[in-house]
Short mmCIF file of C-alpha atoms and ligand atoms in Angstrom, two decimals:
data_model
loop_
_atom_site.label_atom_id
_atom_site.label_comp_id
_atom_site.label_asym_id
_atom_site.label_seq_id
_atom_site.Cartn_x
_atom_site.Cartn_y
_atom_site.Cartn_z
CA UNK A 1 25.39 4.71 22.16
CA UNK A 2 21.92 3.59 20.71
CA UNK A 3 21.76 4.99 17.72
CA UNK A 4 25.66 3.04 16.74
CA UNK A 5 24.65 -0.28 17.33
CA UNK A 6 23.97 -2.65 14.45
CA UNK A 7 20.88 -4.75 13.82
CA UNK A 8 21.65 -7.79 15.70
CA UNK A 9 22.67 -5.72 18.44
CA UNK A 10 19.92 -3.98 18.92
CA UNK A 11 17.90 -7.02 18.81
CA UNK A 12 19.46 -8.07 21.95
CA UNK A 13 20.29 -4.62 23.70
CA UNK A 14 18.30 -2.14 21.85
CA UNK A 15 16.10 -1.57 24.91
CA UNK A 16 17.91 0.53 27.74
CA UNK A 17 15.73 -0.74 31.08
CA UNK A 18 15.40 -0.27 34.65
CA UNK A 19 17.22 -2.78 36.59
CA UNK A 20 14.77 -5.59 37.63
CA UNK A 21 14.65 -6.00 41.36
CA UNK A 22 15.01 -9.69 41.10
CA UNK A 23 18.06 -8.90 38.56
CA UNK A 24 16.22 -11.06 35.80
CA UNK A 25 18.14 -10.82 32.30
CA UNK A 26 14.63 -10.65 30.50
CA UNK A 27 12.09 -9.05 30.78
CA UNK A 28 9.63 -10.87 32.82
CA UNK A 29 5.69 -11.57 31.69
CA UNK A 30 3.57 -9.25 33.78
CA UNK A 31 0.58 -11.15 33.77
CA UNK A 32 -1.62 -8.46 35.25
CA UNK A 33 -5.20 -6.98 34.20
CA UNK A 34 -4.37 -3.70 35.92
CA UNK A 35 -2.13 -1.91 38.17
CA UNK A 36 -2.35 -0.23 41.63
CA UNK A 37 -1.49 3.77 42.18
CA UNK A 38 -0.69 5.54 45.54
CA UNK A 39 -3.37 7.65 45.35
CA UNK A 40 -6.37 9.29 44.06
CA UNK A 41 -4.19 12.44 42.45
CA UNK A 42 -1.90 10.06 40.88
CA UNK A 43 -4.52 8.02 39.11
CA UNK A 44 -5.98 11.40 37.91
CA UNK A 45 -2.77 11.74 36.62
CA UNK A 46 -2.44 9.12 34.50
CA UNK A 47 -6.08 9.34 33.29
CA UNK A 48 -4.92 12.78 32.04
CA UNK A 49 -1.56 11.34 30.29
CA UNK A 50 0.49 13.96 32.74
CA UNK A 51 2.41 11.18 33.67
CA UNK A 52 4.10 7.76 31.71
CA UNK A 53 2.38 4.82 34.00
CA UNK A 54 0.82 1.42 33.41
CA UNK A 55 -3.31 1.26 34.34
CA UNK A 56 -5.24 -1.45 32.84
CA UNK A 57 -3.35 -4.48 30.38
CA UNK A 58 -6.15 -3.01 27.22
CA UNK A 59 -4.28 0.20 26.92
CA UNK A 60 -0.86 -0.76 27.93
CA UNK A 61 1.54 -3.76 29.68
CA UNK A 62 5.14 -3.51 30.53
CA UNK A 63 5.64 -7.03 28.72
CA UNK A 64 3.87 -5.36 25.54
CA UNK A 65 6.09 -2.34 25.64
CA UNK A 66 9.00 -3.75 26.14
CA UNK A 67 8.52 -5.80 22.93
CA UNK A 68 7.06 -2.41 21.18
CA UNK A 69 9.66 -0.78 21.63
CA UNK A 70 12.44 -3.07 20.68
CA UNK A 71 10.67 -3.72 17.16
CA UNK A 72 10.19 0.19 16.71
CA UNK A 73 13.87 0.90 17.46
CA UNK A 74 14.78 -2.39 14.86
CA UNK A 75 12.49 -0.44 12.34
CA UNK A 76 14.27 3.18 13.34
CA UNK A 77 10.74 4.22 13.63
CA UNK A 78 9.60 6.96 16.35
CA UNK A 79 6.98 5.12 18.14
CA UNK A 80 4.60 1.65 17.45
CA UNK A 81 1.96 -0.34 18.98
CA UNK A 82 1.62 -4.07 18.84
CA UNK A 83 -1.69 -5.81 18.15
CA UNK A 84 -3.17 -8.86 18.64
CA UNK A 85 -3.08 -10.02 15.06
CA UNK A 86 -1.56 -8.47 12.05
CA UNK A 87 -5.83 -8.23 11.07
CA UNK A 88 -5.85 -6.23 14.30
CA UNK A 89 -3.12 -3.75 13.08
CA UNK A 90 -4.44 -3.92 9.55
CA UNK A 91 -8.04 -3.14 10.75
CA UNK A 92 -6.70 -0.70 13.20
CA UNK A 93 -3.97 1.39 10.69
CA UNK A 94 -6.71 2.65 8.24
CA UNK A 95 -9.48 3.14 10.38
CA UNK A 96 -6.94 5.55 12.45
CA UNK A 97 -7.02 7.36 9.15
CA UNK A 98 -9.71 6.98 6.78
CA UNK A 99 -13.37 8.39 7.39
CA UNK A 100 -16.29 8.17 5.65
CA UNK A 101 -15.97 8.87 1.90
CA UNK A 102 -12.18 8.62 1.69
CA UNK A 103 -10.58 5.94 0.12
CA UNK A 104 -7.32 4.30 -0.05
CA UNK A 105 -5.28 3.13 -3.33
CA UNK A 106 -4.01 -1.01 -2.38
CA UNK A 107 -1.97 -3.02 -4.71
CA UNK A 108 -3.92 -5.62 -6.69
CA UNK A 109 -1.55 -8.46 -5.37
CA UNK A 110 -2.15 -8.46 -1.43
CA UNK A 111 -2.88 -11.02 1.40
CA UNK A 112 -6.00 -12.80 0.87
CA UNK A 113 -7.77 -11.58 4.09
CA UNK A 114 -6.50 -7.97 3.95
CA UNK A 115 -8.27 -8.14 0.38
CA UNK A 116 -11.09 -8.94 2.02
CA UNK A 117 -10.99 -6.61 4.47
CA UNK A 118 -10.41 -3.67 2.37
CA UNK A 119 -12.78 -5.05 -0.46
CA UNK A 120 -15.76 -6.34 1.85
CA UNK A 121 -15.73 -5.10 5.13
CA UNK A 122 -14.79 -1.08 5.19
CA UNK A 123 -17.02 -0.76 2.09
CA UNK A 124 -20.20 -0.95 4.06
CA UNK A 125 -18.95 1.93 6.36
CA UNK A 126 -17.84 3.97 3.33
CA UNK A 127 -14.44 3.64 3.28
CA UNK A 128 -13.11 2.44 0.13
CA UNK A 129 -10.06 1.21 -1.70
CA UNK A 130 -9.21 1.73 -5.59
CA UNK A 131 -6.96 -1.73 -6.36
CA UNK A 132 -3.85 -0.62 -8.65
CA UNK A 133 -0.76 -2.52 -9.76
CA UNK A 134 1.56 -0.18 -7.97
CA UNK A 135 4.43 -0.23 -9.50
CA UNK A 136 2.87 1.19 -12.48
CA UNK A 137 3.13 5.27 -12.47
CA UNK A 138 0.58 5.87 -14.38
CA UNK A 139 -1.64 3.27 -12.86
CA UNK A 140 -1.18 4.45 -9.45
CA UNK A 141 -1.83 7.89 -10.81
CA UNK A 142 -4.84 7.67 -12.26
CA UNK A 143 -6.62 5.66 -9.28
CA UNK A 144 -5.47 8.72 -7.39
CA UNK A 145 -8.55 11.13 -6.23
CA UNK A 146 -9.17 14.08 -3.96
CA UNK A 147 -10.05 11.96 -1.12
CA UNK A 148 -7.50 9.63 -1.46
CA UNK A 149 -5.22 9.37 1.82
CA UNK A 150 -2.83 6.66 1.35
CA UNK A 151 -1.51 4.12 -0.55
CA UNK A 152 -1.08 0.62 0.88
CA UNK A 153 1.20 -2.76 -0.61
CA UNK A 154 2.96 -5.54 0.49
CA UNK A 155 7.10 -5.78 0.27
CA UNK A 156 6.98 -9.33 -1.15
CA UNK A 157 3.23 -10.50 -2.20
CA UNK A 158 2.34 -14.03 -1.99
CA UNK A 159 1.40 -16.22 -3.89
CA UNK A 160 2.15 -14.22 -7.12
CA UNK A 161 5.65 -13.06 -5.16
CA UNK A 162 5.17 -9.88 -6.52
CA UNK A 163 7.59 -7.06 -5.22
CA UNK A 164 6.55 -3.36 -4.82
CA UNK A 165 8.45 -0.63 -6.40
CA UNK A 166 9.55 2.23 -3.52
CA UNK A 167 11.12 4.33 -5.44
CA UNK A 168 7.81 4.56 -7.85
CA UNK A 169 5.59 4.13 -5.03
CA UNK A 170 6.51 6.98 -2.68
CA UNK A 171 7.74 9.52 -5.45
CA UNK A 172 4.06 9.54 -6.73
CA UNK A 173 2.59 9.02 -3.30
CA UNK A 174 4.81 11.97 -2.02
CA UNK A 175 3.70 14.02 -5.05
CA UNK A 176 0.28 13.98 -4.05
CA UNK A 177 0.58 14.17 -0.09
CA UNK A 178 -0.13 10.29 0.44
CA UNK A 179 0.40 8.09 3.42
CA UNK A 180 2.89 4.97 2.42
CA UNK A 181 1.72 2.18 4.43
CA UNK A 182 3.49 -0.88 3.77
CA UNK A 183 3.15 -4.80 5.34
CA UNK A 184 6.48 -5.85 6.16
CA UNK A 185 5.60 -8.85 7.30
CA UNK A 186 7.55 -11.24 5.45
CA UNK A 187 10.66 -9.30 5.20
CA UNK A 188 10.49 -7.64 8.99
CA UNK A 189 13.15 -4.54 9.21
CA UNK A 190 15.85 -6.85 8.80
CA UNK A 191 15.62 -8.03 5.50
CA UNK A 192 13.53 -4.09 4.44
CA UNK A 193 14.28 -0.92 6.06
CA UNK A 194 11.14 0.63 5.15
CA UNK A 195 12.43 3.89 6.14
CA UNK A 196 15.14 4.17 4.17
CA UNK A 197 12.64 3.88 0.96
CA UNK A 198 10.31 6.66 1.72
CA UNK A 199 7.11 4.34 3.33
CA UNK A 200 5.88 6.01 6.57
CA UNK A 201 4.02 3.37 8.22
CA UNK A 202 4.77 -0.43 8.56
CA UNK A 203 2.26 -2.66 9.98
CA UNK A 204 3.45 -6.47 10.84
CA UNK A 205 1.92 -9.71 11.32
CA UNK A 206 4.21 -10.57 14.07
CA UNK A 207 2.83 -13.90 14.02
CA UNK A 208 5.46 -15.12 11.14
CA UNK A 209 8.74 -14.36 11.36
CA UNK A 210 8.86 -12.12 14.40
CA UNK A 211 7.44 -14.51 16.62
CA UNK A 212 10.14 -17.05 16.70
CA UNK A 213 8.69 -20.22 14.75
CA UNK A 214 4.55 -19.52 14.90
CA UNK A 215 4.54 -19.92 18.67
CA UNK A 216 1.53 -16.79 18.72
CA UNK A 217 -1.00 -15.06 16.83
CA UNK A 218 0.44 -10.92 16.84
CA UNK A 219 0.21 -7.86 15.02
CA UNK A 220 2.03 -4.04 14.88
CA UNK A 221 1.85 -0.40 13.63
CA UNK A 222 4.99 0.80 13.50
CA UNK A 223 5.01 5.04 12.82
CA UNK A 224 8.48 5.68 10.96
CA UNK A 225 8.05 10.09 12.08
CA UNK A 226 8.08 11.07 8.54
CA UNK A 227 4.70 12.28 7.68
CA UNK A 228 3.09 15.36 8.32
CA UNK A 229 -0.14 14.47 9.96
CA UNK A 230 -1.62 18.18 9.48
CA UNK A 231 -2.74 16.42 5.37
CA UNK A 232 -4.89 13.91 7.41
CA UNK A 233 -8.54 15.13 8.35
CA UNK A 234 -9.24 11.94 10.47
CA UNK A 235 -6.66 12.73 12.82
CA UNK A 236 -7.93 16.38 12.93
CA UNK A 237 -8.65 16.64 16.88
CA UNK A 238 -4.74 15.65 17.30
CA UNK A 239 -3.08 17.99 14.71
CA UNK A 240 -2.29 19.91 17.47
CA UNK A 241 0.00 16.94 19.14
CA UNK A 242 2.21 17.30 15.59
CA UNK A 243 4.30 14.05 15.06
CA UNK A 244 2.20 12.26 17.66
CA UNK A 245 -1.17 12.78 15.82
CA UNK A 246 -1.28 9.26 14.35
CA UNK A 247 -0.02 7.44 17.52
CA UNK A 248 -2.42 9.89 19.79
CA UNK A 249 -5.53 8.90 18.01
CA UNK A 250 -4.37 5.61 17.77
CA UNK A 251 -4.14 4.61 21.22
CA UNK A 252 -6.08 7.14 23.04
CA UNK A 253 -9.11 6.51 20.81
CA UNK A 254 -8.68 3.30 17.85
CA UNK A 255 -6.90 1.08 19.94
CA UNK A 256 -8.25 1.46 23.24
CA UNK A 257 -12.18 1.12 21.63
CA UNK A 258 -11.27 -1.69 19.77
CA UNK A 259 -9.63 -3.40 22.51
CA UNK A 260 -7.64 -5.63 20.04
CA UNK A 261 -4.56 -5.70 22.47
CA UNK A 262 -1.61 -8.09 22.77
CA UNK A 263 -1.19 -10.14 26.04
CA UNK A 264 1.54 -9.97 27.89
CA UNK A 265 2.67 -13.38 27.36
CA UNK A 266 2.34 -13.04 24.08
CA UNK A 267 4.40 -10.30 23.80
CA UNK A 268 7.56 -12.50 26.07
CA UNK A 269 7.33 -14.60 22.75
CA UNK A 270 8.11 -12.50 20.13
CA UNK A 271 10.73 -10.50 22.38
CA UNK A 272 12.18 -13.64 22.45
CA UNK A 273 11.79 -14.13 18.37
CA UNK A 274 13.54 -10.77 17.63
CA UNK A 275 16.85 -11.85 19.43
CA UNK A 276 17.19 -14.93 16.73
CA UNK A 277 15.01 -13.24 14.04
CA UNK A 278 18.19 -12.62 11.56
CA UNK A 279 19.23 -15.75 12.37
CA UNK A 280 16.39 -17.96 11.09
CA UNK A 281 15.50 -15.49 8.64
CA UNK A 282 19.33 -16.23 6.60
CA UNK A 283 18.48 -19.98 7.04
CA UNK A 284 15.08 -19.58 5.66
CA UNK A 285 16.04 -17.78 2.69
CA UNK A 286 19.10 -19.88 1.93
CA UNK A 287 17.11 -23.03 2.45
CA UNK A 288 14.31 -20.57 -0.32
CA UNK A 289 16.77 -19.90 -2.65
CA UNK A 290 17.80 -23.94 -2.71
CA UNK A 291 14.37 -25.33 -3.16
CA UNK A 292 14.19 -22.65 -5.98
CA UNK A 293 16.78 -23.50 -8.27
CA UNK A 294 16.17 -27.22 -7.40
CA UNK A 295 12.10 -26.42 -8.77
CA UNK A 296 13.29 -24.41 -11.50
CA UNK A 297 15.41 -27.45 -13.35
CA UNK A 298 13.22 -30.02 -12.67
CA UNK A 299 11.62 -31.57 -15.70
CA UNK A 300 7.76 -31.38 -13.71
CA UNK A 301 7.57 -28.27 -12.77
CA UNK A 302 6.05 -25.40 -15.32
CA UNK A 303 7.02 -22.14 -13.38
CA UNK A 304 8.83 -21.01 -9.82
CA UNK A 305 8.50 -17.54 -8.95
CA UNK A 306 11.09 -16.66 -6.19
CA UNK A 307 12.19 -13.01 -6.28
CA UNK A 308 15.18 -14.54 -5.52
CA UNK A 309 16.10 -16.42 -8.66
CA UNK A 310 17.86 -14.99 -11.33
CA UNK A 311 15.55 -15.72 -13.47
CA UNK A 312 12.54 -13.53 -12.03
CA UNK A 313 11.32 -10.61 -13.15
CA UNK A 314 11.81 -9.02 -9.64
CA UNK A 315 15.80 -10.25 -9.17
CA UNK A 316 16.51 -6.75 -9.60
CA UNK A 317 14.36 -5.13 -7.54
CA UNK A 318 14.46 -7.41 -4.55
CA UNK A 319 18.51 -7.65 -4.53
CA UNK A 320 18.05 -3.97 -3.77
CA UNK A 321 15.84 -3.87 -1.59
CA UNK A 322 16.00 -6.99 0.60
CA UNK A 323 19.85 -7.31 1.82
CA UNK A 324 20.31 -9.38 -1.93
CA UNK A 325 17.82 -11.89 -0.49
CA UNK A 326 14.89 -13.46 -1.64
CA UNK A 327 12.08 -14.22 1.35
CA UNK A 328 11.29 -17.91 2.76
CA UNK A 329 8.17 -18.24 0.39
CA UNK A 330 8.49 -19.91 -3.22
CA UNK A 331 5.69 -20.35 -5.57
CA UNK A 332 5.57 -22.99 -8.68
CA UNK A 333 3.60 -24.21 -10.62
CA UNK A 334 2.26 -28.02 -11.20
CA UNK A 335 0.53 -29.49 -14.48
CA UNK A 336 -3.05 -28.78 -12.82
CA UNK A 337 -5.34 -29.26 -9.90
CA UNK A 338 -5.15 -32.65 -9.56
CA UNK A 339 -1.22 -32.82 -9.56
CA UNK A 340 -0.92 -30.23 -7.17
CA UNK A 341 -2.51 -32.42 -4.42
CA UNK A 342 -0.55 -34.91 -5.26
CA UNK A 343 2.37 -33.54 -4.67
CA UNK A 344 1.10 -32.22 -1.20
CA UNK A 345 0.17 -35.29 -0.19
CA UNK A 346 3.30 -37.46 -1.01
CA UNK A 347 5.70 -34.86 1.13
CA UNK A 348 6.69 -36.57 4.18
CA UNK A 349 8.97 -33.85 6.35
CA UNK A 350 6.95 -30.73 4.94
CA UNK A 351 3.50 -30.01 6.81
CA UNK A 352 0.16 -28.79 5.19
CA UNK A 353 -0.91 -25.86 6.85
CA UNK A 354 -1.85 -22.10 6.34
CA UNK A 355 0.89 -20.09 7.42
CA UNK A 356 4.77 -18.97 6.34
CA UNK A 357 7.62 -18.15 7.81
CA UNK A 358 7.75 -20.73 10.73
CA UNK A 359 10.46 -22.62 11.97
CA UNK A 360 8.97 -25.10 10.01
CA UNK A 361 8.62 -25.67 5.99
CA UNK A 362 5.57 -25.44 5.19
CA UNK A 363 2.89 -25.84 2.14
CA UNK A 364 -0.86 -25.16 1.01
CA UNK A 365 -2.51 -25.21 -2.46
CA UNK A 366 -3.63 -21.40 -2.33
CA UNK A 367 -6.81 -21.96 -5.35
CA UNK A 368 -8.56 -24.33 -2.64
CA UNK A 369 -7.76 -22.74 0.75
CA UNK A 370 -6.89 -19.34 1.03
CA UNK A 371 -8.52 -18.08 -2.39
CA UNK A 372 -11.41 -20.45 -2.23
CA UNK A 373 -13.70 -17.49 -1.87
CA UNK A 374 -12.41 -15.85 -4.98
CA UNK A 375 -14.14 -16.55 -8.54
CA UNK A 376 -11.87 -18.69 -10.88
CA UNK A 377 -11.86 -15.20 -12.73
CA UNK A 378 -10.86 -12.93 -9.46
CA UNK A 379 -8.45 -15.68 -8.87
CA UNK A 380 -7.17 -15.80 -12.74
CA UNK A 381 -6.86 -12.14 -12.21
CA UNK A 382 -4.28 -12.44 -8.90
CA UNK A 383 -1.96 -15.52 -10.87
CA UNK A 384 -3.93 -17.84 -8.48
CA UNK A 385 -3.75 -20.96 -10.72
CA UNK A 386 -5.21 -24.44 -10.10
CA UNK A 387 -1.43 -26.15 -10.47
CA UNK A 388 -0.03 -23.07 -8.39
CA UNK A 389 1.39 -24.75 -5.00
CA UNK A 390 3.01 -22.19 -2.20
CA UNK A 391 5.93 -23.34 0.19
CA UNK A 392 7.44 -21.53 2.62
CA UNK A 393 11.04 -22.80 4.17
CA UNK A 394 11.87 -23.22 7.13
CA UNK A 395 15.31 -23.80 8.93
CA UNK A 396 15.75 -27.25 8.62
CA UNK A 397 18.98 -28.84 6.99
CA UNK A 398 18.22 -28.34 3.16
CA UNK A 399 19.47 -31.51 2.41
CA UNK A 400 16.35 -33.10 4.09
CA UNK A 401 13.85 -30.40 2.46
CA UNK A 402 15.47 -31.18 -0.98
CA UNK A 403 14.93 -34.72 -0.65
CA UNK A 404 11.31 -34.38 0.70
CA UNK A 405 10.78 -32.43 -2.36
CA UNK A 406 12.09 -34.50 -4.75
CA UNK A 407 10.60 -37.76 -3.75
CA UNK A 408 7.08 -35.77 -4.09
CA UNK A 409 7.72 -34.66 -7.43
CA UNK A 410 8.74 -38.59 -8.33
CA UNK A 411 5.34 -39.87 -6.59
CA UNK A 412 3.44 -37.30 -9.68
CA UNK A 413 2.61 -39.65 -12.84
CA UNK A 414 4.74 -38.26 -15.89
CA UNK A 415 2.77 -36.37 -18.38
CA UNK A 416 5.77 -35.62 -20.66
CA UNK A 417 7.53 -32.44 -20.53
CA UNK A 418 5.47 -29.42 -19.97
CA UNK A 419 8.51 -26.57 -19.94
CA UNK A 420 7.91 -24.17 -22.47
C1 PLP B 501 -0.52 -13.56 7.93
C2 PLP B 501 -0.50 -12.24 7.29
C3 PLP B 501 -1.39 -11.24 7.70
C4 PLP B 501 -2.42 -11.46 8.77
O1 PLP B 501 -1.83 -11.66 10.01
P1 PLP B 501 -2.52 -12.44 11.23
O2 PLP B 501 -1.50 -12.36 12.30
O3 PLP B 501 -2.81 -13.83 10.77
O4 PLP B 501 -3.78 -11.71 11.55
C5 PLP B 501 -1.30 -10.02 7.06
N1 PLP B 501 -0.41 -9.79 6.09
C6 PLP B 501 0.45 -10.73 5.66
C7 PLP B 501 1.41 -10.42 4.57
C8 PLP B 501 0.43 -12.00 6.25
O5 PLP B 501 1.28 -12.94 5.82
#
């Protein structure tokens, strides 16, 4: 009866198993490096992929795969891999299918470190990456190029909270033969169902959302089965395996070399953050959408940019495609710099630190931290401002956050009215 359970179900019970011999109710940590066989013909068995079995903790873990498997099933996809960062799935999706001299169309509003990564890193091995704002046709279309392979965004892109177009995004990409890779990070398949919206492969930083409240660092590839892997030259040696190709490559060959695996205990943690992921992730967007309106009416504050105010350009767009939500991540904007900080530093309950989506609220001025090692133009460019300020809610009573806000914004000196 799988396939008929809803979401929070299959959270919980998605995951037919074996019956454990101690009768444990969860999966227990199999803190193990590798695993004994019978004999010699069996382990040349396994070497030889004849036969499903565990060998060494690099390639795969029981612990890991119970937790891959749960997320795949929660994103309907047909098989995934976790990592042990979402850099590590990042890194590890496009070098599964980019070579030399191919290149990959991103969105211009992305994660500061996959920017990076895309910009800096793969172009010294020749792989490289034409930035586009995506939900522009003709954009997208004209970065397009015979060696393009796929085309890569975010669901909700912080801190400009920019939200990608599907329906533009994988009619053009589909047009032209294009992998739809998309980081679903900060909506995870509950509040996205990337499937449903024509993107073939989600990677996750499982280290958000996913893992409960920011207990671990973790990453995953998630393969939806909906692209024909015979378009994609890199996975060439597989196109024989059909819908496996990307997988095949990807753990017989990517993953294994790189060795960026999860650990087992690791991978107990965010099992146990799927079970209460919709859970936090209503709070967290409830307690968004409050700090939001709050922002937006207050005489200090220039700008708020929440895809879920009524008010943004992206209402539309992300009441479609996000259950009517909005995401745990507000942007707004202060007089300058120098206000910012203040701010920061007069909130009591709300911590300063780099990261979103943890059981926590949290905040960071992204100019200074995360985009320090943009120019002012690069980070004029990406709606980085010096008054910007980022804040991510957590599930705390709202009452508390609201008041932890609003004594901050009291502590800035008043410069007058600065709403257009
Ligand atoms: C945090 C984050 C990443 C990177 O994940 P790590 O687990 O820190 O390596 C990638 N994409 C998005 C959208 C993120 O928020």
């Amino acid at each position: 009866m799988q396939n008929e359970l809803r979401f929070n179900t299959k959270a919980i019970h998605g995951i037919v198993r074996k019956k454990d011999v101690h009768n444990s109710l969860r999966f227990p940590i199999y803190a193990t490096a590798a695993f004994d066989f019978e004999n010699a013909g069996d382990m040349e068995d396994a070497f030889a992929h004849r036969k499903p079995c565990h060998a060494y903790s690099r390639i795969t873990n029981p612990t890991v795969e119970f937790f891959e498997q749960t997320l795949t099933l929660l994103e309907n996809g047909f098989a995934g891999i976790a990592l042990s960062s979402g850099m590590a799935a990042l890194t590890n999706t496009f070098l599964n299918l980019l070579q030399k001299g191919e290149n990959i169309i991103a969105s211009k509003y992305l994660f500061g470190n996959t920017c990076s990564l895309l910009k800096d890193t793969f172009n010294k091995f020749g792989i490289r990456v034409h930035f586009a704002d995506v939900n522009d046709p003709v954009a997208l279309e004209k970065a397009i190029d015979e060696n393009t392979r796929a085309v890569f965004c975010e669901t909700i892109a912080n801190p400009q909270m920019h939200v990608t177009d599907f329906s533009k995004v994988s009619r053009i990409a589909n047009q032209h033969g294009l992998v739809v890779i998309t980081d679903n990070t900060v909506t995870t398949p509950y509040l996205f169902e990337a499937k449903k919206h024509g993107v073939h492969i989600v990677v996750h930083s499982t280290t958000k959302y996913i893992s409960g409240g920011a207990n671990s660092v973790g990453g995953a590839i998630i393969d939806l089965g909906n692209f024909d892997w015979s378009r994609i030259p890199a996975l060439e040696k597989y196109h024989n395996l059909d819908r496996f190709a990307f997988m095949a490559r990807l753990r017989k060959e990517v993953h294994r070399n790189f060795g960026s695996c999860m650990s087992p205990q690791t991978a107990f943690l965010q099992t146990l953050g799927l079970e209460t992921l919709s859970l936090r992730i209503d709070r967290s967007c409830n307690n968004a959408k409050i700090a939001a309106e709050f922002l937006e009416t207050h005489p200090k504050v220039k700008k708020v940019n929440y895809p879920g105010l009524e008010s943004s350009d992206f209402h539309c767009l992300a009441k479609e495609l996000f259950r009517g939500m909005g995401g745990g991540v507000l942007t707004f904007e202060l007089a300058d710099k120098q206000e910012a900080f203040e701010f920061i530093d007069a909130l009591c309950l709300i911590k300063r630190a780099t990261n979103i989506n943890d059981n926590k609220s949290l905040v960071i001025h992204p100019a200074s931290t995360i985009f320090a090692d943009f120019s002012p133009k690069q980070r004029q460019a990406m709606q980085v401002t010096p008054g910007l300020v980022r804040m991510s809610l957590g599930i705390e009573d709202h009452k508390d956050l609201l008041e932890d806000i609003s004594q901050a914004l009291d502590h800035l000196s008043w410069k007058g009215s600065k709403r257009q």
